[in-house]
XYZ file of C-alpha atoms in Angstrom:
335
model
C 4.787 24.319 8.589
C 7.443 24.584 5.883
C 11.161 24.000 6.349
C 14.120 23.289 4.144
C 16.913 20.760 4.469
C 20.142 20.394 2.547
C 21.110 17.069 1.024
C 24.010 16.798 3.490
C 21.803 17.479 6.498
C 19.196 15.063 5.182
C 21.785 12.275 5.111
C 23.098 13.304 8.539
C 19.548 13.201 9.862
C 19.097 9.629 8.662
C 22.388 8.534 10.168
C 21.484 10.280 13.439
C 18.183 8.397 13.572
C 19.965 5.108 12.977
C 22.689 5.931 15.523
C 19.987 6.442 18.168
C 18.596 2.999 17.390
C 15.582 4.242 15.452
C 14.229 1.773 12.898
C 14.265 3.536 9.533
C 12.673 1.899 6.506
C 12.986 3.251 2.996
C 13.669 2.261 -0.604
C 16.972 0.388 -0.807
C 18.531 -1.864 -3.405
C 18.278 -5.488 -2.381
C 20.059 -7.649 -4.947
C 18.967 -6.056 -8.187
C 15.607 -4.857 -6.888
C 14.577 -1.730 -4.996
C 12.361 -2.576 -2.032
C 11.136 -0.849 1.125
C 13.478 -2.353 3.711
C 15.236 -1.284 6.941
C 18.198 0.978 6.190
C 21.624 0.390 7.730
C 22.948 3.817 6.720
C 21.830 6.912 4.874
C 23.748 5.752 1.823
C 21.320 2.822 1.461
C 18.420 5.121 0.564
C 17.393 5.093 -3.101
C 15.464 8.216 -4.117
C 15.227 7.865 -7.887
C 13.330 4.612 -8.325
C 9.886 3.367 -7.312
C 10.218 0.230 -5.145
C 8.986 -2.925 -6.838
C 6.590 -3.711 -3.988
C 4.458 -1.174 -2.172
C 4.829 0.189 1.329
C 1.721 -1.624 2.642
C 3.753 -4.495 4.021
C 5.196 -2.125 6.636
C 1.738 -2.265 8.255
C 0.252 -5.389 6.712
C 3.008 -8.025 6.324
C 2.866 -10.728 3.691
C 2.536 -13.246 6.516
C 2.398 -12.846 10.291
C 1.635 -14.873 13.379
C -1.586 -14.060 15.248
C -1.237 -16.549 18.097
C 0.438 -19.792 19.119
C -1.281 -22.860 20.520
C -0.020 -25.980 22.231
C -1.708 -28.925 23.808
C -1.137 -29.314 27.557
C -2.753 -32.505 28.782
C -6.413 -32.258 27.899
C -6.248 -28.457 27.540
C -5.093 -26.168 24.751
C -2.944 -23.221 25.822
C -2.927 -20.056 23.717
C -0.215 -17.388 23.553
C -1.087 -14.022 22.068
C 1.311 -11.977 20.026
C 1.754 -8.669 21.821
C 1.844 -5.333 20.055
C 4.991 -4.399 21.999
C 7.005 -6.306 19.420
C 6.222 -3.620 16.821
C 9.051 -1.050 16.861
C 8.771 2.702 16.424
C 9.541 3.248 12.749
C 10.292 6.109 10.388
C 9.226 5.317 6.847
C 11.162 7.578 4.519
C 11.136 8.204 0.783
C 7.552 6.985 0.456
C 6.117 7.829 -2.961
C 2.767 9.665 -3.033
C 1.018 6.699 -4.663
C 2.126 4.519 -1.733
C 1.471 7.049 1.037
C -2.026 7.744 -0.331
C -2.873 4.062 0.002
C -2.277 4.053 3.753
C -5.475 6.009 4.617
C -7.296 3.656 2.241
C -6.091 0.740 4.343
C -6.896 2.644 7.551
C -10.557 2.662 6.563
C -10.617 -1.109 6.084
C -8.649 -2.122 9.158
C -10.522 0.211 11.530
C -14.014 -0.358 10.156
C -16.233 -3.069 11.694
C -13.247 -4.842 13.236
C -10.295 -2.976 14.743
C -7.204 -4.810 13.528
C -4.763 -4.156 16.368
C -1.806 -5.494 14.417
C -2.325 -2.951 11.642
C -3.365 -0.097 13.944
C -0.437 -0.539 16.349
C 2.026 -0.401 13.492
C 0.295 2.714 12.135
C 0.453 4.409 15.532
C 4.191 3.678 15.818
C 5.134 4.848 12.316
C 5.963 8.280 10.934
C 5.617 8.509 7.156
C 7.933 10.846 5.256
C 6.809 11.158 1.648
C 8.905 12.096 -1.373
C 7.442 13.865 -4.397
C 8.133 12.314 -7.803
C 10.143 14.202 -10.403
C 9.981 11.422 -12.969
C 7.469 8.824 -14.100
C 7.163 6.029 -16.625
C 4.470 4.884 -19.044
C 2.721 2.861 -16.317
C 2.258 5.728 -13.838
C -1.264 7.170 -13.724
C -1.697 8.718 -10.245
C -2.993 11.964 -11.730
C -5.677 10.002 -13.605
C -7.279 8.834 -10.329
C -7.294 12.190 -8.551
C -3.810 12.244 -7.009
C -0.599 13.930 -8.105
C 3.186 13.325 -8.034
C 3.378 15.603 -4.980
C 0.130 14.645 -3.248
C 0.712 14.676 0.530
C -2.204 12.345 1.341
C -1.118 9.820 3.948
C 2.238 11.464 4.689
C 3.228 13.079 7.999
C 5.989 15.036 6.268
C 6.339 15.701 2.564
C 9.683 16.230 0.838
C 9.928 17.947 -2.536
C 13.360 18.008 -4.222
C 14.860 21.471 -4.694
C 16.757 22.752 -7.675
C 20.447 22.324 -6.841
C 19.833 19.722 -4.108
C 18.090 19.383 -0.789
C 14.368 19.317 -0.072
C 11.461 21.547 0.787
C 9.833 19.947 3.840
C 6.136 20.400 4.661
C 4.474 18.964 7.753
C 1.088 17.313 7.219
C 0.201 16.060 10.710
C 0.994 16.332 14.405
C 3.533 13.536 13.944
C 5.200 15.593 11.250
C 5.271 18.689 13.455
C 6.779 16.678 16.305
C 9.454 15.262 14.016
C 10.430 18.722 12.806
C 10.606 19.973 16.384
C 12.701 17.026 17.577
C 15.223 17.458 14.759
C 14.936 21.228 14.354
C 18.720 21.684 14.244
C 18.813 19.870 10.897
C 16.233 22.104 9.234
C 16.278 25.728 8.110
C 13.678 28.254 7.059
C 12.841 28.151 3.315
C 15.059 30.532 1.349
C 12.921 30.676 -1.779
C 14.846 28.054 -3.756
C 12.587 26.625 -6.447
C 11.413 23.044 -6.275
C 12.270 20.726 -9.124
C 9.704 20.130 -11.860
C 7.345 17.322 -10.940
C 6.666 14.205 -12.945
C 3.937 14.399 -15.581
C 2.151 11.050 -15.979
C 0.740 10.805 -19.503
C -2.668 9.272 -18.742
C -5.468 11.812 -18.787
C -7.718 12.068 -15.696
C -10.487 9.488 -15.593
C -14.115 10.374 -14.991
C -14.362 8.027 -12.015
C -18.056 8.788 -11.461
C -18.793 7.830 -15.063
C -16.796 4.622 -14.682
C -18.610 3.773 -11.453
C -21.988 4.502 -13.034
C -21.254 1.912 -15.745
C -20.090 -0.595 -13.148
C -23.257 0.017 -11.103
C -25.386 -1.238 -13.990
C -23.180 -3.824 -15.686
C -22.391 -6.588 -13.243
C -23.545 -8.951 -15.967
C -22.110 -7.814 -19.283
C -20.475 -9.616 -22.165
C -17.695 -7.040 -22.073
C -16.179 -8.754 -19.025
C -15.252 -11.768 -21.146
C -13.214 -9.625 -23.515
C -11.790 -7.389 -20.772
C -10.524 -10.332 -18.725
C -9.754 -12.830 -21.451
C -5.979 -12.599 -20.918
C -5.962 -12.762 -17.101
C -4.231 -15.935 -15.887
C -5.126 -15.425 -12.210
C -1.549 -15.263 -10.946
C -2.390 -12.609 -8.333
C 0.771 -10.587 -8.982
C -1.301 -7.413 -9.461
C -2.824 -7.737 -5.991
C 0.463 -8.525 -4.289
C 2.263 -5.427 -5.602
C -0.787 -3.145 -5.209
C -0.464 -0.641 -2.323
C -4.221 -0.770 -1.649
C -5.264 -4.428 -2.138
C -5.789 -5.936 1.283
C -7.425 -9.373 1.024
C -6.034 -11.953 3.424
C -6.703 -15.434 4.738
C -6.134 -16.964 8.179
C -4.980 -20.547 8.671
C -3.723 -22.746 11.486
C -0.339 -24.310 10.772
C 1.052 -27.117 12.905
C -0.229 -30.312 14.411
C -2.579 -31.363 17.196
C 0.292 -30.843 19.639
C 0.920 -27.221 18.733
C 1.272 -24.642 16.053
C 0.497 -21.096 14.968
C -2.473 -19.214 13.624
C -1.214 -17.061 10.750
C -2.578 -14.330 8.527
C -1.278 -13.997 4.982
C -2.041 -12.100 1.814
C -4.643 -13.484 -0.563
C -5.959 -12.288 -3.925
C -9.401 -12.288 -5.509
C -7.810 -13.396 -8.772
C -7.040 -16.820 -7.325
C -9.404 -19.657 -8.229
C -9.674 -20.829 -4.611
C -10.393 -17.362 -3.224
C -14.169 -17.968 -3.201
C -14.105 -21.763 -3.371
C -16.667 -23.032 -0.862
C -16.216 -26.163 1.245
C -19.233 -27.573 -0.624
C -17.275 -27.430 -3.861
C -19.292 -24.531 -5.245
C -17.378 -21.501 -6.492
C -19.450 -18.390 -7.296
C -16.488 -17.014 -9.273
C -15.724 -20.170 -11.161
C -14.358 -18.460 -14.271
C -11.474 -16.006 -14.557
C -13.580 -13.182 -16.087
C -15.738 -13.261 -12.938
C -12.656 -12.957 -10.776
C -11.189 -10.115 -12.818
C -14.600 -8.411 -12.782
C -14.471 -8.526 -8.998
C -11.049 -6.869 -9.022
C -12.337 -3.934 -11.062
C -15.655 -3.788 -9.192
C -13.914 -3.803 -5.815
C -11.530 -1.018 -6.748
C -13.924 1.319 -8.528
C -17.379 0.502 -7.163
C -17.598 -1.598 -3.988
C -14.916 0.301 -2.077
C -16.381 3.619 -3.222
C -19.862 2.481 -2.120
C -18.614 1.750 1.387
C -15.849 4.290 1.990
C -16.379 7.038 -0.594
C -13.020 6.690 -2.306
C -11.307 4.657 -4.984
C -9.191 1.631 -4.154
C -6.454 2.584 -6.622
C -3.692 5.176 -6.395
C -2.368 4.838 -9.933
C 1.080 3.529 -9.002
C 1.106 1.371 -12.129
C 2.801 -1.608 -10.479
C 0.081 -4.022 -11.648
C 0.773 -2.932 -15.232
C 4.511 -3.455 -14.855
C 4.286 -6.944 -13.346
C 1.365 -8.442 -15.277
C 2.808 -11.436 -17.173
C 0.228 -11.080 -19.958
C 0.318 -7.304 -20.309
C -3.044 -6.302 -18.836
C -3.110 -2.520 -18.468
C -5.652 -1.471 -15.838
C -5.532 2.119 -17.093
C -6.491 0.826 -20.536
C -9.327 -1.189 -18.979
C -10.624 1.956 -17.261
C -10.442 3.899 -20.531
C -12.490 1.154 -22.197
C -15.107 1.220 -19.432
C -15.186 5.020 -19.474
C -15.956 4.980 -23.199
C -18.868 2.630 -22.538
C -20.276 4.847 -19.788
């Protein structure tokens, strides 16, 4: 279903949602940085800048409590965290590279173990995507099979119109329901042209060719040169919309505490450090190799898709200037 909404009605719609008590999360400026955060008013929404961090933390927080424990006499009492604490949420202004990562995460968190924390948040969230009309040198979504207007993962997709407002296209039953609920704010399309979309400069990768090289080159001297600059800071994984490694620890004392889940990264030295002292990825090239293998081979082997949406955040934040698109070009040339 296609509809159209004026800029004024779009802002009124956001304020109406907030007035009714709906939790609305979108890109907003926090200090000097644009982040996906709860909006207080429609004027908070930033539509011309990619948030520094991805939208994954709306479903998969940096850190969250799984349960609480406390000692009662000779027994240990446990308190579960209930899913009722997760509010109904509208995620708005989600860039295609972020929205496309959500189905990637769905596959992981509903695979052999159903992660109720992730799945409950997914069930209670409507994702409204926003097509990109500009890009920078780090963007490469079109090189990994997506596009600046790709609706993958979105329930509704907004594309800016020439002169203001948006073309609105529903992509799911949630999207249809949203349009029906707020039908007074929308109008039938009047033929106004959409704005020109962004044009990322990186040419499309031959992902099958890249994977074929990875299939046969787990051991290869090239990894030393490819990963020589990586310092293992993990920034790339933390800003990535698709990276999803985590650890679980108990924090507290023998009298009580919490079991918590928090983000982890395969680039960290301790990520595969065994209790015996052995570390199968004892050198940084091995850890960076795992990052590339996971994104372009292992995940594809298991789920039939690539664990990268070309958002370019890892390129922007890398303190030593590692360009994953450049790494893929190098591997592609070897294939």
